[in-house]
Tab-separated table of C-alpha atoms in Angstrom:
chain	number	residue	atom	x	y	z
U	1	GLN	CA	0.318	-0.211	-0.168
U	2	LEU	CA	2.916	2.002	0.931
U	3	GLU	CA	4.276	1.913	-2.554
U	4	GLU	CA	0.765	2.675	-3.651
U	5	LEU	CA	0.774	5.707	-1.443
U	6	ILE	CA	3.343	6.816	-3.298
U	7	GLN	CA	2.688	7.047	-6.550
U	8	HIS	CA	-0.062	8.973	-6.133
U	9	GLU	CA	2.191	11.886	-3.975
U	10	LYS	CA	3.646	11.396	-7.829
U	11	ASP	CA	0.221	12.826	-9.581
U	12	HIS	CA	-1.234	15.009	-6.677
U	13	PRO	CA	2.470	17.064	-5.649
U	14	GLU	CA	-0.442	19.748	-4.520
U	15	ILE	CA	-1.421	17.248	-1.936
U	16	ILE	CA	1.764	17.278	2.147
U	17	CYS	CA	2.144	14.293	3.204
U	18	MET	CA	4.030	13.046	6.152
U	19	VAL	CA	4.983	10.274	8.008
U	20	GLY	CA	4.270	10.631	11.256
U	21	TYR	CA	7.626	9.740	13.543
U	22	MET	CA	7.651	12.205	16.433
U	23	ARG	CA	10.863	11.251	17.949
U	24	ARG	CA	12.955	12.850	14.461
U	25	TYR	CA	10.980	16.658	16.244
U	26	ALA	CA	11.969	16.406	19.180
U	27	ASN	CA	14.902	19.063	20.196
U	28	GLY	CA	17.156	16.670	21.964
U	29	PHE	CA	17.026	14.893	18.915
U	30	MET	CA	17.887	17.984	16.637
U	31	LYS	CA	20.416	19.172	18.758
U	32	CYS	CA	22.107	15.987	18.772
U	33	LYS	CA	21.737	16.013	14.687
U	34	GLU	CA	23.598	19.475	15.187
U	35	LEU	CA	26.174	18.088	17.106
U	36	LEU	CA	27.130	15.145	14.463
U	37	LYS	CA	26.738	17.770	11.771
U	38	ASN	CA	29.050	20.283	12.913
U	39	ASP	CA	32.173	18.317	14.566
U	40	ASP	CA	34.013	15.894	11.897
U	41	ARG	CA	34.831	13.596	15.126
U	42	LYS	CA	34.511	9.695	14.073
U	43	ILE	CA	31.670	7.237	15.768
U	44	GLU	CA	33.471	4.841	17.055
U	45	TYR	CA	30.061	2.841	18.564
U	46	MET	CA	25.549	2.785	18.866
U	47	ARG	CA	23.527	1.674	20.715
U	48	PHE	CA	20.069	2.387	20.837
U	49	ARG	CA	16.493	0.290	22.388
U	50	ASP	CA	13.590	0.664	23.204
U	51	ILE	CA	12.919	-1.548	26.515
U	52	ILE	CA	9.287	-0.389	27.258
U	53	LEU	CA	5.873	-1.649	28.809
U	54	GLU	CA	1.997	-1.376	26.287
U	55	GLY	CA	0.432	2.557	27.832
U	56	ASP	CA	-1.771	1.002	29.880
U	57	TYR	CA	0.313	1.045	32.626
U	58	TYR	CA	0.997	5.206	32.653
U	59	ILE	CA	-2.633	5.237	31.784
U	60	HIS	CA	-4.599	4.359	34.769
U	61	GLN	CA	-1.931	5.797	37.167
U	62	THR	CA	-2.609	9.405	35.562
U	63	LYS	CA	-5.850	10.452	33.753
U	64	GLN	CA	-8.411	6.967	32.571
U	65	PRO	CA	-8.918	7.652	29.276
U	66	PHE	CA	-12.372	7.338	28.257
U	67	VAL	CA	-12.952	4.072	26.196
U	68	PRO	CA	-16.253	3.593	23.888
U	69	ALA	CA	-18.252	0.479	24.530
U	70	ASP	CA	-20.444	0.708	21.971
U	71	ILE	CA	-18.166	-1.424	19.049
U	72	PRO	CA	-18.982	-4.550	17.429
U	73	ALA	CA	-16.934	-7.641	19.046
U	74	ASP	CA	-17.618	-8.794	15.005
U	75	LEU	CA	-15.946	-5.788	14.159
U	76	ILE	CA	-12.858	-6.008	16.966
U	77	ALA	CA	-12.251	-9.214	16.066
U	78	GLU	CA	-12.324	-7.910	11.786
U	79	SER	CA	-9.918	-5.777	12.794
U	80	LYS	CA	-7.320	-8.784	14.250
U	81	LYS	CA	-8.063	-10.472	10.914
U	82	ARG	CA	-7.289	-8.300	8.355
U	83	ARG	CA	-3.780	-6.962	11.008
U	84	MET	CA	-2.941	-10.634	11.002
U	85	GLU	CA	-3.506	-11.009	7.408
U	86	GLN	CA	-1.896	-7.667	6.535
U	87	ILE	CA	1.791	-9.552	8.592
U	88	GLU	CA	1.098	-12.409	5.976
U	89	LEU	CA	0.816	-10.489	2.572
U	90	ALA	CA	4.547	-8.089	3.449
U	91	LEU	CA	5.862	-11.456	5.414
U	92	GLY	CA	4.299	-14.324	3.338
U	93	LYS	CA	2.121	-17.857	4.106
U	94	GLU	CA	5.086	-19.730	5.570
U	95	ALA	CA	6.380	-17.013	7.860
U	96	SER	CA	7.110	-18.399	11.603
U	97	GLN	CA	5.040	-16.783	14.509
U	98	GLN	CA	8.185	-15.512	16.104
U	99	ALA	CA	8.864	-13.354	12.731
U	100	ARG	CA	5.397	-12.520	12.276
U	101	THR	CA	5.802	-10.912	16.075
U	102	THR	CA	9.134	-9.812	15.057
U	103	TYR	CA	8.298	-7.957	12.748
U	104	ALA	CA	4.708	-6.823	14.092
U	105	MET	CA	7.375	-4.839	16.910
U	106	LEU	CA	9.453	-3.324	14.366
U	107	THR	CA	6.299	-1.610	12.190
U	108	GLY	CA	4.960	-0.446	15.933
U	109	LEU	CA	7.982	0.003	17.996
U	110	GLY	CA	10.547	-0.057	16.545
U	111	CYS	CA	10.229	2.681	13.549
U	112	HIS	CA	10.118	5.224	15.859
U	113	THR	CA	13.574	4.398	17.033
U	114	LEU	CA	15.320	2.859	13.904
U	115	SER	CA	14.020	5.924	11.501
U	116	ALA	CA	15.623	8.552	13.596
U	117	VAL	CA	19.062	6.281	13.667
U	118	ARG	CA	18.616	6.409	9.700
U	119	GLU	CA	18.964	10.525	9.954
U	120	LEU	CA	21.018	10.379	12.128
U	121	VAL	CA	23.642	7.948	10.322
U	122	GLY	CA	22.487	6.857	7.821
U	123	ASN	CA	20.742	2.987	6.828
U	124	PRO	CA	23.325	0.097	8.051
U	125	ALA	CA	25.333	-1.388	5.675
U	126	SER	CA	24.530	-4.802	7.173
U	127	ILE	CA	22.493	-6.732	9.657
U	128	GLU	CA	25.667	-8.730	11.319
U	129	SER	CA	22.449	-11.273	13.972
U	130	VAL	CA	19.342	-10.780	14.968
U	131	THR	CA	18.770	-12.309	18.823
U	132	VAL	CA	14.993	-13.359	19.233
U	133	ASP	CA	13.175	-14.615	21.618
U	134	GLY	CA	9.526	-14.410	21.726
U	135	GLU	CA	9.452	-10.101	22.183
U	136	HIS	CA	12.817	-9.848	22.562
U	137	VAL	CA	14.806	-9.537	20.110
U	138	VAL	CA	18.536	-7.657	20.079
U	139	ILE	CA	19.993	-6.864	17.016
U	140	VAL	CA	23.597	-6.599	15.455
U	141	PHE	CA	23.786	-3.646	12.648
U	142	ARG	CA	27.315	-2.409	10.357
U	143	PHE	CA	26.958	0.565	9.347
U	144	ALA	CA	30.278	1.897	7.763
U	145	ASP	CA	33.096	1.723	10.062
U	146	PHE	CA	30.910	1.035	13.082
U	147	LEU	CA	28.541	-1.532	15.410
U	148	ALA	CA	25.406	-0.925	16.844
U	149	VAL	CA	23.009	-3.001	18.342
U	150	TYR	CA	19.870	-1.973	18.665
U	151	GLU	CA	17.399	-4.101	21.714
U	152	ILE	CA	13.619	-4.035	21.881
U	153	VAL	CA	11.980	-5.614	24.971
U	154	ASN	CA	7.916	-5.157	24.937
U	155	ASP	CA	6.434	-6.979	27.521
U	156	GLN	CA	8.016	-5.841	30.588
U	157	ASP	CA	5.312	-4.461	33.674
U	158	ILE	CA	7.828	-2.354	35.670
U	159	VAL	CA	6.060	1.062	34.606
U	160	GLN	CA	9.157	2.356	33.138
U	161	PHE	CA	10.638	3.842	29.923
U	162	ASP	CA	13.742	2.983	29.227
U	163	ALA	CA	13.943	4.374	24.966
U	164	ALA	CA	17.782	6.023	24.053
U	165	ILE	CA	19.878	6.335	21.585
U	166	GLU	CA	23.629	7.090	22.268
U	167	ILE	CA	27.009	8.014	20.420
U	168	TYR	CA	29.812	6.923	21.696
U	169	GLN	CA	32.549	9.325	19.371
U	170	ARG	CA	35.756	7.835	21.722
U	171	SER	CA	35.946	11.355	23.420
U	172	ARG	CA	32.487	12.415	22.959
U	173	HIS	CA	29.357	10.358	24.362
U	174	MET	CA	25.616	12.388	23.223
U	175	MET	CA	22.587	10.210	24.094
U	176	ILE	CA	19.384	11.415	23.085
U	177	LYS	CA	16.576	9.926	25.842
U	178	TYR	CA	12.533	9.157	24.763
U	179	GLU	CA	10.262	9.124	27.523
U	180	THR	CA	6.699	7.476	27.176
U	181	PRO	CA	4.470	9.023	24.728
U	182	TYR	CA	1.385	8.182	26.918
U	183	ILE	CA	1.656	11.229	28.887
U	184	ARG	CA	2.282	14.972	27.723
U	185	TYR	CA	4.550	17.690	27.643
U	186	GLN	CA	7.372	15.622	29.966
U	187	PRO	CA	10.038	18.076	29.993
U	188	GLN	CA	12.645	15.458	27.609
U	189	GLN	CA	16.600	16.384	28.015
U	190	PHE	CA	19.221	15.610	25.732
U	191	GLU	CA	22.922	14.841	27.915
U	192	LEU	CA	26.619	15.604	25.858
U	193	THR	CA	29.708	14.274	27.985
U	194	GLU	CA	32.856	14.626	27.051
U	195	SER	CA	36.550	14.495	27.775
U	196	THR	CA	40.457	15.747	26.814
U	197	GLN	CA	43.316	14.650	28.289
U	198	THR	CA	42.864	17.226	31.497
U	199	ASP	CA	39.201	16.993	32.065
U	200	THR	CA	35.577	15.863	31.788
U	201	ARG	CA	31.844	17.495	31.552
U	202	THR	CA	28.866	17.076	30.701
U	203	ILE	CA	26.065	19.483	30.024
U	204	VAL	CA	22.460	18.241	29.991
U	205	PHE	CA	19.928	20.316	27.505
U	206	GLY	CA	17.337	20.487	29.653
U	207	PRO	CA	14.837	20.144	30.445
U	208	ASP	CA	12.726	21.683	27.371
U	209	TYR	CA	8.641	21.325	27.868
U	210	HIS	CA	8.154	21.152	23.753
U	211	ASP	CA	6.024	17.920	23.144
U	212	PRO	CA	7.556	15.954	20.353
U	213	PHE	CA	3.864	15.661	19.402
U	214	GLU	CA	3.308	18.889	18.305
U	215	ASN	CA	6.856	19.874	17.391
U	216	GLU	CA	6.276	17.345	15.126
U	217	LEU	CA	2.431	19.086	14.159
U	218	ILE	CA	4.142	22.533	13.688
U	219	ALA	CA	6.494	21.120	10.956
U	220	PHE	CA	3.603	20.009	9.027
U	221	ALA	CA	1.805	22.820	9.954
U	222	ASP	CA	4.654	24.881	8.104
U	223	CYS	CA	5.251	22.239	5.463
U	224	ILE	CA	1.426	23.100	3.630
U	225	GLN	CA	2.283	26.778	3.991
U	226	GLN	CA	5.228	26.481	2.343
U	227	MET	CA	3.879	24.065	-0.184
U	228	LYS	CA	7.046	21.601	1.227
U	229	LYS	CA	8.015	18.596	1.707
U	230	PRO	CA	8.839	17.640	5.874
U	231	LYS	CA	11.867	14.756	5.983
U	232	THR	CA	9.164	12.253	7.074
U	233	THR	CA	7.614	11.001	3.471
U	234	LEU	CA	6.279	8.238	2.150
U	235	SER	CA	9.647	7.176	0.335
U	236	ASP	CA	11.328	7.838	3.540
U	237	SER	CA	9.200	5.098	5.557
U	238	LEU	CA	10.022	2.741	2.790
U	239	GLU	CA	13.822	2.534	3.710
U	240	ASP	CA	12.178	0.840	7.144
U	241	LEU	CA	9.987	-2.001	5.791
U	242	LYS	CA	12.726	-2.957	4.109
U	243	LEU	CA	14.221	-2.900	6.657
U	244	PHE	CA	12.544	-4.808	8.898
U	245	LYS	CA	11.791	-7.793	5.429
U	246	LYS	CA	15.921	-8.609	5.865
U	247	ILE	CA	15.380	-7.896	9.677
U	248	VAL	CA	12.835	-11.195	9.162
U	249	GLU	CA	14.611	-13.135	6.661
U	250	LYS	CA	17.284	-13.219	9.173
U	251	ILE	CA	16.060	-14.581	11.699
U	252	GLU	CA	13.882	-17.289	9.110
U	253	SER	CA	17.650	-18.076	7.286
U	254	GLN	CA	18.818	-18.835	11.163
U	255	PRO	CA	18.451	-21.942	13.068
U	256	GLU	CA	15.999	-21.949	15.354
U	257	GLN	CA	17.546	-20.312	18.163
U	258	VAL	CA	15.117	-21.376	21.671
U	259	SER	CA	11.427	-22.706	21.985
U	260	PHE	CA	8.365	-19.834	20.591
U	261	THR	CA	7.483	-17.693	24.256
U	262	ASN	CA	4.239	-14.761	23.989
U	263	LYS	CA	4.110	-13.410	27.113
U	264	ARG	CA	2.156	-9.969	25.802
U	265	GLY	CA	0.011	-11.670	23.167
U	266	ILE	CA	1.476	-10.144	20.066
U	267	SER	CA	0.928	-12.249	17.383
């Protein structure tokens, strides 16, 4: 469907389309990108992660959401069925349960982190390894001249949202920390640590109370008013789907690592 939408976009250049990758509009992310652009220090290593739990735990401790009770059960069942059919279309009928679960995690959560990483350092040159156990996924990427590790865990019951991108440049370390999106206007921080032969200093940018969702919508409105393309285009997001397909192919090409366990019920 995304390829069809890209063609429609080409046929209708007067329409502005933007993909909702709000993390790429966070102020800490923008500061990190600026510092990388203005400094030619080599990246030695990267690690990024999404070790989270779902939003219900946060929402129930803050404000009960309004949940309509008039949606027929058969429509809910139909929605779940169609989701499974879409995953099957993407991966094929022979895809393993582990591949399907990992793909659902990547398209639902991992896309935000991996899309942000692509904007900072480009596409990975290769996928070195993918280790999986249900909703626990560890991926090692090789970029042009450094390694990077991505951890995605989506079955925790502790109220903690551990999502970050860390960049190591030998004498400098940068960390973009993301808070849960289920509570708005939380303080955001970006941390920079630099060392010389005689001194080490850490600068914390923030707290910054500009919400990434708000930043994203402001950027979208500006694109509409100025008739310009956003950075998070349909074609840009297609790169994520290509990467996810390669990750799933890597899983399927390896001997079964462990028996499949699915604690949260993603399938």
